[in-house]
Coordinates of C-alpha atoms and ligand atoms in Angstrom, one line a residue:
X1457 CA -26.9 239.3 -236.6
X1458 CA -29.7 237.4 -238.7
X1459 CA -33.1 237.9 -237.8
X1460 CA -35.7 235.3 -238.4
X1461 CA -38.7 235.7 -240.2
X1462 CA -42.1 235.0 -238.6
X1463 CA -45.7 236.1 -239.9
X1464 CA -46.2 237.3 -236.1
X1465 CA -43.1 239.2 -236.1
X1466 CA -43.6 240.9 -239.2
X1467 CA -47.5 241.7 -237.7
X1468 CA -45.4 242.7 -234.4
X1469 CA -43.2 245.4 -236.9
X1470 CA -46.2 246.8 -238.3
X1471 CA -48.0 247.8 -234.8
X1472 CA -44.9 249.1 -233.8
X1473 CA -44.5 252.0 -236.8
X1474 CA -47.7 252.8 -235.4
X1475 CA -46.9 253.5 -231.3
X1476 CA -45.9 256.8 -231.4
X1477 CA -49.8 257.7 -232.9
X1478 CA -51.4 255.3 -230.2
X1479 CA -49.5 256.8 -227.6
X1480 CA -50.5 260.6 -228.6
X1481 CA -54.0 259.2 -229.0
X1482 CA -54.1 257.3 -225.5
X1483 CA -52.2 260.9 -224.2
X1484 CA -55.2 263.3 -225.7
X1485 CA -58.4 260.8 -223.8
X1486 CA -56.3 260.3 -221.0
X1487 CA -57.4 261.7 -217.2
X1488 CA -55.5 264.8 -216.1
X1489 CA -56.9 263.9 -212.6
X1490 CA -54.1 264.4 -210.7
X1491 CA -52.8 261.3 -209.1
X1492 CA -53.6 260.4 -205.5
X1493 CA -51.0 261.9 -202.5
X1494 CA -50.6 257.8 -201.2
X1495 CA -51.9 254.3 -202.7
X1496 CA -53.7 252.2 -200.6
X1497 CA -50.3 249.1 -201.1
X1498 CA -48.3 251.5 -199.9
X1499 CA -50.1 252.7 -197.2
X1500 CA -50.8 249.3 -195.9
X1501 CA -46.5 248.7 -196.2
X1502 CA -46.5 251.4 -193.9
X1503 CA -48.5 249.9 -191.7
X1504 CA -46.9 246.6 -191.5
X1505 CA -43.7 248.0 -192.0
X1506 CA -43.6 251.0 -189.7
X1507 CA -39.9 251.0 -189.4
X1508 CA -39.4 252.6 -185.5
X1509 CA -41.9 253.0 -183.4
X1510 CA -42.1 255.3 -180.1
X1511 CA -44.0 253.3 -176.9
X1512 CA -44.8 253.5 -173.7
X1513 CA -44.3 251.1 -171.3
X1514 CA -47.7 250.4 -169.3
X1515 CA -47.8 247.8 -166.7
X1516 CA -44.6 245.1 -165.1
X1517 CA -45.3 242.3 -164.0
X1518 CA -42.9 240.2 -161.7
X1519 CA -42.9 236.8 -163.3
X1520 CA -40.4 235.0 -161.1
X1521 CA -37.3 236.8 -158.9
X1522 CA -35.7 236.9 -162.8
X1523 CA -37.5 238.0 -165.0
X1524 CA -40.5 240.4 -165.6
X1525 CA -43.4 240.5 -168.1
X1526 CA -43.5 244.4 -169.7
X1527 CA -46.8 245.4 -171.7
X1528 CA -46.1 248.2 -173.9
X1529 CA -48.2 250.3 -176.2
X1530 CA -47.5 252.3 -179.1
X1531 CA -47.8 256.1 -179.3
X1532 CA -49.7 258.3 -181.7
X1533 CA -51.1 254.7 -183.0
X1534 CA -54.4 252.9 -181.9
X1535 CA -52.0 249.4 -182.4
X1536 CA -48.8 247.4 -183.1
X1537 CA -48.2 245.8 -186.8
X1538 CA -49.4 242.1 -187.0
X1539 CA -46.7 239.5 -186.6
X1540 CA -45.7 236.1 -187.0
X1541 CA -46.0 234.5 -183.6
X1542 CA -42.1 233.7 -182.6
X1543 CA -40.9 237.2 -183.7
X1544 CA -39.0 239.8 -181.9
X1545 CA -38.1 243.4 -181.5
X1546 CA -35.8 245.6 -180.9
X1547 CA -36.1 248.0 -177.6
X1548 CA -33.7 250.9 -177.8
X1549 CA -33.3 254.2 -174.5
X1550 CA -30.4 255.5 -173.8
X1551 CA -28.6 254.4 -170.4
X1552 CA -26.3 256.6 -168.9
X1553 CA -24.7 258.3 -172.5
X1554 CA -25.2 255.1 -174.3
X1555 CA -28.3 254.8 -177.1
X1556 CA -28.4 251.0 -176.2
X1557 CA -30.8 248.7 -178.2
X1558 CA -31.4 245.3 -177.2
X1559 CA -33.6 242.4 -179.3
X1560 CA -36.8 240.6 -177.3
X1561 CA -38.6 237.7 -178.3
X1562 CA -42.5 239.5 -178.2
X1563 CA -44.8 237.1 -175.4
X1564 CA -47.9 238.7 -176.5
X1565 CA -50.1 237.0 -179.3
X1566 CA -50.3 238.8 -182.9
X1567 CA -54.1 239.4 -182.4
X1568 CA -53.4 240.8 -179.4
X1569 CA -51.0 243.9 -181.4
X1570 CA -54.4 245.0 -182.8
X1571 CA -55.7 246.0 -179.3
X1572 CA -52.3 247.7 -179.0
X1573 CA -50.8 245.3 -176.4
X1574 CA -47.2 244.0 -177.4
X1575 CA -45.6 241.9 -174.0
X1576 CA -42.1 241.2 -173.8
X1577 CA -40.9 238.7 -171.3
X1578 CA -37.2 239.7 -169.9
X1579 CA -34.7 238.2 -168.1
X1580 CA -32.0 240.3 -166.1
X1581 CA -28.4 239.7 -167.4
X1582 CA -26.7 242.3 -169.3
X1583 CA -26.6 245.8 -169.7
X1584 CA -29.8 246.2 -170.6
X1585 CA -32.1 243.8 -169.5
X1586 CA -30.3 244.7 -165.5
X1587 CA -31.7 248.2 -166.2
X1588 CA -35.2 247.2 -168.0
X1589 CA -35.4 244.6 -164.7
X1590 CA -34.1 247.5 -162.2
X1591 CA -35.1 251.0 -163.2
X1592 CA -38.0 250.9 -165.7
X1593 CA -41.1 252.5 -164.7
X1594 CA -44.5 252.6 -166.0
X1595 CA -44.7 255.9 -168.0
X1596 CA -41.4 255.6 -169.4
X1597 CA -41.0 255.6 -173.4
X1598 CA -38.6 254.0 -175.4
X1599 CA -37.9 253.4 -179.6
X1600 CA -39.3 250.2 -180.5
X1601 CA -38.6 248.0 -184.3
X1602 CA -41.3 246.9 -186.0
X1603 CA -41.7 242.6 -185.4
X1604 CA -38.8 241.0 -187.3
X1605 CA -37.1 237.5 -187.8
X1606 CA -37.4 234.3 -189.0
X1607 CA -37.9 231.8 -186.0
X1608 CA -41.7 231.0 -187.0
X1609 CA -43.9 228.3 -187.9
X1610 CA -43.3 227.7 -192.1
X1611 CA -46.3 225.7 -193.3
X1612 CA -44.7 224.9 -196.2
X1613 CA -41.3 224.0 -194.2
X1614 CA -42.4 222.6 -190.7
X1615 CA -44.1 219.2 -190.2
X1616 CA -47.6 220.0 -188.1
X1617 CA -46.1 218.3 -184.7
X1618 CA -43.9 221.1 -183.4
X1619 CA -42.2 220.8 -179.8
X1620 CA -40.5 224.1 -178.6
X1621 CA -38.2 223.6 -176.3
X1622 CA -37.3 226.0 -174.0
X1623 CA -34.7 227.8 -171.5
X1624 CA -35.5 230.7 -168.9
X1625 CA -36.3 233.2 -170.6
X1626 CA -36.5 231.3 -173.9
X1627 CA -40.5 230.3 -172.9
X1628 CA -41.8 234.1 -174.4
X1629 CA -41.8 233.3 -178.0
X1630 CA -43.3 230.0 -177.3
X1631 CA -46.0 231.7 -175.1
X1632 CA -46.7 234.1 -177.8
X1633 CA -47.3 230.6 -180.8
X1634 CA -49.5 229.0 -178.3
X1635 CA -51.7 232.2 -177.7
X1636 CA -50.9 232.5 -181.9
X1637 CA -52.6 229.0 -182.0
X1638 CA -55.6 229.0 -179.6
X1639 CA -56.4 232.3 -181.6
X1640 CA -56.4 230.3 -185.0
X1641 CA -53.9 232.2 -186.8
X1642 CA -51.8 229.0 -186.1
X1643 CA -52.3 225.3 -187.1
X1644 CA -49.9 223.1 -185.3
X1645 CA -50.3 220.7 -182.9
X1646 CA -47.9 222.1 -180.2
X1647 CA -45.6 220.2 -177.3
X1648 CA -44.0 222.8 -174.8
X1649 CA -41.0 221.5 -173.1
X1650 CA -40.0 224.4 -171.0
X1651 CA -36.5 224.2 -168.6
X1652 CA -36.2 225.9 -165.4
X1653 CA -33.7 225.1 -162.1
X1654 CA -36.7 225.2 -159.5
X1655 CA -39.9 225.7 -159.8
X1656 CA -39.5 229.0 -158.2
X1657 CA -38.0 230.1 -162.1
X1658 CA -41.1 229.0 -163.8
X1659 CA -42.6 232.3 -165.7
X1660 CA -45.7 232.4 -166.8
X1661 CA -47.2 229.5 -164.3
X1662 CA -50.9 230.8 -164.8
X1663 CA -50.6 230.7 -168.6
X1664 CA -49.5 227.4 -168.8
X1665 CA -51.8 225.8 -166.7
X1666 CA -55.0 227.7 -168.7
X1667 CA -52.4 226.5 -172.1
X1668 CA -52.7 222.4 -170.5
X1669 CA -56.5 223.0 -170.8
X1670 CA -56.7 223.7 -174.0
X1671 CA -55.2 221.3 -175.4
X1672 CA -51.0 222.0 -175.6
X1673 CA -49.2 219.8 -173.7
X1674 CA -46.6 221.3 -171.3
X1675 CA -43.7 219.5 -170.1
X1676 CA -41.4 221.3 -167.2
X1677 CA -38.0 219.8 -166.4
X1678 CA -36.2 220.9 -163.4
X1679 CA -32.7 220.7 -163.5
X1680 CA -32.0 221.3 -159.6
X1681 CA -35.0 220.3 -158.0
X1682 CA -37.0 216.9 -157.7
X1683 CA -40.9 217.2 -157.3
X1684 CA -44.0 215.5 -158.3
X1685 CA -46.0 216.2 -161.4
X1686 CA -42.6 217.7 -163.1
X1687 CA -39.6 215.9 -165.3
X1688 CA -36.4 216.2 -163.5
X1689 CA -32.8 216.7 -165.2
X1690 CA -32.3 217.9 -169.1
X1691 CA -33.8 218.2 -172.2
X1692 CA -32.3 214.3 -173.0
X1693 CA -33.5 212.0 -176.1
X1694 CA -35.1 210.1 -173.8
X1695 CA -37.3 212.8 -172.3
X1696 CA -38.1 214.0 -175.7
X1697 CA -39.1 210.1 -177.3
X1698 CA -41.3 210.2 -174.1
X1699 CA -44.0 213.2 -175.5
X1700 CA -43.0 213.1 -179.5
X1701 CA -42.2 210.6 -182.6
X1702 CA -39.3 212.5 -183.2
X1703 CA -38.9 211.2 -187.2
X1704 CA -41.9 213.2 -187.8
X1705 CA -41.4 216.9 -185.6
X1706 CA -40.2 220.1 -186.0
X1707 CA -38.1 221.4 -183.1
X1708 CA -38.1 225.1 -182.2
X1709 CA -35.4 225.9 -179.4
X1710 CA -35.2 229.0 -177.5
X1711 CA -32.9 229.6 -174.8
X1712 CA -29.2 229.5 -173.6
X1713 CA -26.4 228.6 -176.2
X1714 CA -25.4 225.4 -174.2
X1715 CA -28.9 224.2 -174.2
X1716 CA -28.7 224.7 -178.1
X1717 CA -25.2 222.2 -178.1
X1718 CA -27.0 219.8 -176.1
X1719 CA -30.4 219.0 -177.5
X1720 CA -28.5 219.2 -180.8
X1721 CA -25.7 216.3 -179.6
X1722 CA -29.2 214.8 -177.9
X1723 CA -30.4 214.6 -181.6
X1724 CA -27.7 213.9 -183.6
X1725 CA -28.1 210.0 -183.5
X1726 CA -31.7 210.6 -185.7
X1727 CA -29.9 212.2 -188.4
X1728 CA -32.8 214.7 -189.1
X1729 CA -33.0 216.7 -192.0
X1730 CA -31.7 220.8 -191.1
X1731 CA -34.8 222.0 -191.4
X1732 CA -36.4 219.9 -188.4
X1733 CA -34.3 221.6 -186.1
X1734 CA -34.8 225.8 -185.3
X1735 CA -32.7 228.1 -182.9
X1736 CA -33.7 231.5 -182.3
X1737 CA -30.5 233.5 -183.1
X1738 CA -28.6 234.7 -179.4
X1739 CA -27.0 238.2 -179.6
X1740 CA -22.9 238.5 -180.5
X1741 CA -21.1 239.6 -177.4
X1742 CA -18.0 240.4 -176.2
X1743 CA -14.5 238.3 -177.7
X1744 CA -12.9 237.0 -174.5
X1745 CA -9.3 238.3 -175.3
X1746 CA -6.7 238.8 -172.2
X1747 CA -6.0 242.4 -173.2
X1748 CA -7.2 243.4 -176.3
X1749 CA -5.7 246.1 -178.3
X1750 CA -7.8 249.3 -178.5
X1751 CA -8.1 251.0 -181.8
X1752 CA -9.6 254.5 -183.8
X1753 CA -12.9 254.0 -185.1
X1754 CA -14.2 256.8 -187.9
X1755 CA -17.7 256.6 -188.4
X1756 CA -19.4 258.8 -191.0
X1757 CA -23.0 259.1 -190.9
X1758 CA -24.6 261.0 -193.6
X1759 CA -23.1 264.7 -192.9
X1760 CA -21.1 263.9 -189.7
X1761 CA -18.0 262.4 -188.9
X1762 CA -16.8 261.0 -185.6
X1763 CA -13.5 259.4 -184.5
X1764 CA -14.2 257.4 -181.5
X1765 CA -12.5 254.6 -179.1
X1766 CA -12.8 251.1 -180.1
X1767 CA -10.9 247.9 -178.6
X1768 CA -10.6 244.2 -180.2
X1769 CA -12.6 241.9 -178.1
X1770 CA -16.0 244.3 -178.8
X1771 CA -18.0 244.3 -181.7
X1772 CA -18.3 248.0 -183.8
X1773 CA -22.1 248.3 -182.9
X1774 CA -21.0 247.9 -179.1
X1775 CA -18.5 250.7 -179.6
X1776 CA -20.7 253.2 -181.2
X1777 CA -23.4 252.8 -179.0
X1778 CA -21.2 253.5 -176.0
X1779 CA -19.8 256.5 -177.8
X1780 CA -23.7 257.5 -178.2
X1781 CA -24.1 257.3 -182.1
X1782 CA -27.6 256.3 -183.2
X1783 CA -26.9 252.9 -185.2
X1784 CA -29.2 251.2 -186.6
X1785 CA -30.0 247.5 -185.5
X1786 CA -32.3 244.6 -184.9
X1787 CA -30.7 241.3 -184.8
X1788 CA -27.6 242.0 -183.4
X1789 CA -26.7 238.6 -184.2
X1790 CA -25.6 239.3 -188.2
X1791 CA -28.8 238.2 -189.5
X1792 CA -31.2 240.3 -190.2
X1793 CA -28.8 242.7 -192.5
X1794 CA -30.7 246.3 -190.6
X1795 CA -26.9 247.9 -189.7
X1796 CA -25.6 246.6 -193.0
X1797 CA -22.6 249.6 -193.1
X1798 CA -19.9 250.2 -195.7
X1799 CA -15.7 249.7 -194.8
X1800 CA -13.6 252.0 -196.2
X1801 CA -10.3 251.2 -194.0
X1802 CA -8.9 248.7 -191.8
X1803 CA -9.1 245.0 -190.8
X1804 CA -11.5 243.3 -189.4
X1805 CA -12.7 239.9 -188.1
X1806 CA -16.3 238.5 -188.3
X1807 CA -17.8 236.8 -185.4
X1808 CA -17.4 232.8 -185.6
X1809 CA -20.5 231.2 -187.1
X1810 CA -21.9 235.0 -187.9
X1811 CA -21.6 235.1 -191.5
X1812 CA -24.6 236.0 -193.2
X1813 CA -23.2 238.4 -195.4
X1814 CA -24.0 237.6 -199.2
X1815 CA -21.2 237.3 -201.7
X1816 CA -21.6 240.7 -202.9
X1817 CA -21.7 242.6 -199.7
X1818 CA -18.2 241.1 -198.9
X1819 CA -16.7 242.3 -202.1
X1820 CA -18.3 245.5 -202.1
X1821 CA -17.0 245.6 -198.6
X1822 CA -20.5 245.9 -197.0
X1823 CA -20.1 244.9 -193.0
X1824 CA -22.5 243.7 -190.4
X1825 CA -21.0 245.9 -187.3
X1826 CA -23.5 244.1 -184.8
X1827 CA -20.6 240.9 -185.4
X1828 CA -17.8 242.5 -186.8
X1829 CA -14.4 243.4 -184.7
X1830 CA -12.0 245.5 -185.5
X1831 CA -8.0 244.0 -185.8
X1832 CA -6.6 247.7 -186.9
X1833 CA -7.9 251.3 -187.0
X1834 CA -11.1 251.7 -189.1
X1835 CA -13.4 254.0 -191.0
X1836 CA -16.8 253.1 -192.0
X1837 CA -20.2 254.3 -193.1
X1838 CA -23.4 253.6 -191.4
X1839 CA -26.6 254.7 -192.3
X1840 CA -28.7 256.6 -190.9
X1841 CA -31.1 255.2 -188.0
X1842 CA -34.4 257.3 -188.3
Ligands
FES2084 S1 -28.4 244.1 -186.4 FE1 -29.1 242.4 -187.7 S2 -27.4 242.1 -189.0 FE2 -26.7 243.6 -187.6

């Protein structure tokens, strides 16, 4: 190898014959203070980043015969970590043996986290949500995530006209980014186009009207009813040319998948750019298979082994919780990489569209079990949930 000369180089050689000295000399003046217990970055990680939190659950409201607003606050903690306005957590309890954890879109506003309120709007369907709608009580205490995801405003990303369209229970993230802007820790100018069969479904009627006043425009279409002073049918181009220039917005959608496929199809013609158009990510559920093969599941976490019952047509984060293992998990939708686990045997099929695996978590054989089904007998490792 030829090295070149250089005056600096050769000035560069001679300091370095002379590093051991320096660092003996800079060793001998140095402090023997011992070093602080914490730093002050990583304490405020912590507090951002708090991992799981435990909360009580302090007031429900009824919001419409639905759904029901729940106001939580956190334990041992005087508040919640800030957020961006559009996130969600995860709520876990156990129900019946199950440890069952299910993601919310948080209602409340970020500012509001810092008086310890965090609101969470939920609909009943599902396992979960049926038993959050018919048997939580103030007093009870569950495991909450810290805020997570991605379906937020991006300054850098988003054009300042936003419209968020919403679908039942899809209107809590959106109520949570209008609170975000009236607060000022937005800046958007912000169209709500909220869905609902009747009006009986509208949540949050109160808040929307005080939202009108102050300067957010809020469109309601009802798909089953016909009355004065609110749009009638679905989210159509149309309807949407009607409150927006819709060359120059960024769409946020929350909601029910085949309100996703039609405002898309609704859109298409415009040919907008990927980035004008957000979902907030639905949960994987069950394959709809006839009669799905059942299978041995091995799951190793840390110390402990167990071999449990697994079938086809539901996902391995689905099966463990039944069984009553603790797995951790956010998303559930693939995304968010929190129950990123290791396959040692088996086959396996990934939910369609699910993918978010990088390159090198599939080779390594890294899975995502929140949209992963099993198509043989399988043994993985999942970490450890707290
Ligand atoms: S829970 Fe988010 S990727 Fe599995």
């Amino acid at each position: 190898m030829k090295f070149k000369k250089a005056l600096f180089g050769f000035i560069d050689m001679i300091r370095f014959s002379k590093i051991v000295e320096k660092r003996k000399e800079h060793l001998e003046n140095g402090s023997d203070e011992p070093l602080p217990a914490t730093f002050k970055v990583n304490e405020l990680a912590k507090e951002l980043h708090p991992g799981y939190m435990d909360v009580e659950l302090v007031e429900i409201k009824t919001l419409t015969p639905v759904m029901k607003e729940f106001t939580f606050k956190r334990l041992n903690h005087d508040k919640f970590p800030f957020f961006r306005a559009g996130e969600y957590v995860s709520l876990q309890t156990k129900i019946n043996n199950s440890l069952v954890s299910r993601p919310y879109s948080i209602a409340s506003s970020p500012a509001e986290a810092f008086s310890n309120i965090l609101k969470l709007g939920i609909q009943k369907e599902g396992l979960f949500s049926t038993y959050m709608f018919e048997k939580a009580k103030v007093g009870d205490t569950f495991k909450m995530s810290e805020p997570s995801g991605d379906f937020h405003y991006e300054t850098l990303r988003d054009n300042k006209n936003i419209v968020c369209i919403a679908g039942g229970s899809g209107i809590t993230p959106f109520i949570s980014m209008a609170k975000a802007k009236l607060d000022g820790d937005e800046d958007y100018n912000m169209t709500l186009i909220y869905g609902a069969r009747t009006t009986q479904f509208i949540a949050y009627k109160e808040t929307l009207k005080d939202l009108e006043t102050k300067g957010i425009t809020v469109v309601i279409v009802l798909s089953d009813e016909e009355k004065e002073g609110y749009e009638h049918g679905f989210v159509t181009a149309k309807l949407l040319e009607k409150y927006c220039d819709i060359n120059n917005t960024t769409f946020f959608m929350c909601g029910p998948t085949v309100m996703y496929t039609f405002v898309r199809k609704e859109l298409e013609p415009y040919k907008l750019p990927i980035k004008a158009i957000h979902q907030d990510a639905a949960c994987c559920g069950d394959l709809k298979i006839a009669n799905p093969r059942a299978f041995k599941l091995t799951v190793h976490v840390e110390e402990d082994t167990y071999v449990i019952d697994a079938k086809e047509n539901e996902t391995l984060l689905v099966t463990m919780e039944r069984a009553g293992i603790n797995v951790p998990n956010k998303c559930r939708a693939g995304g968010c990489g929190w129950c990123n686990s290791i396959c040692l045997k088996g086959e396996y099929k990934v939910a369609d569209g699910r993918e978010k695996r990088r390159a090198a978590d599939i080779k390594f054989n890294h899975i995502h079990p929140c949209v992963t089904y099993p198509l043989s007998d399988m043994e993985i490792i999942i970490p450890l949930a707290y």
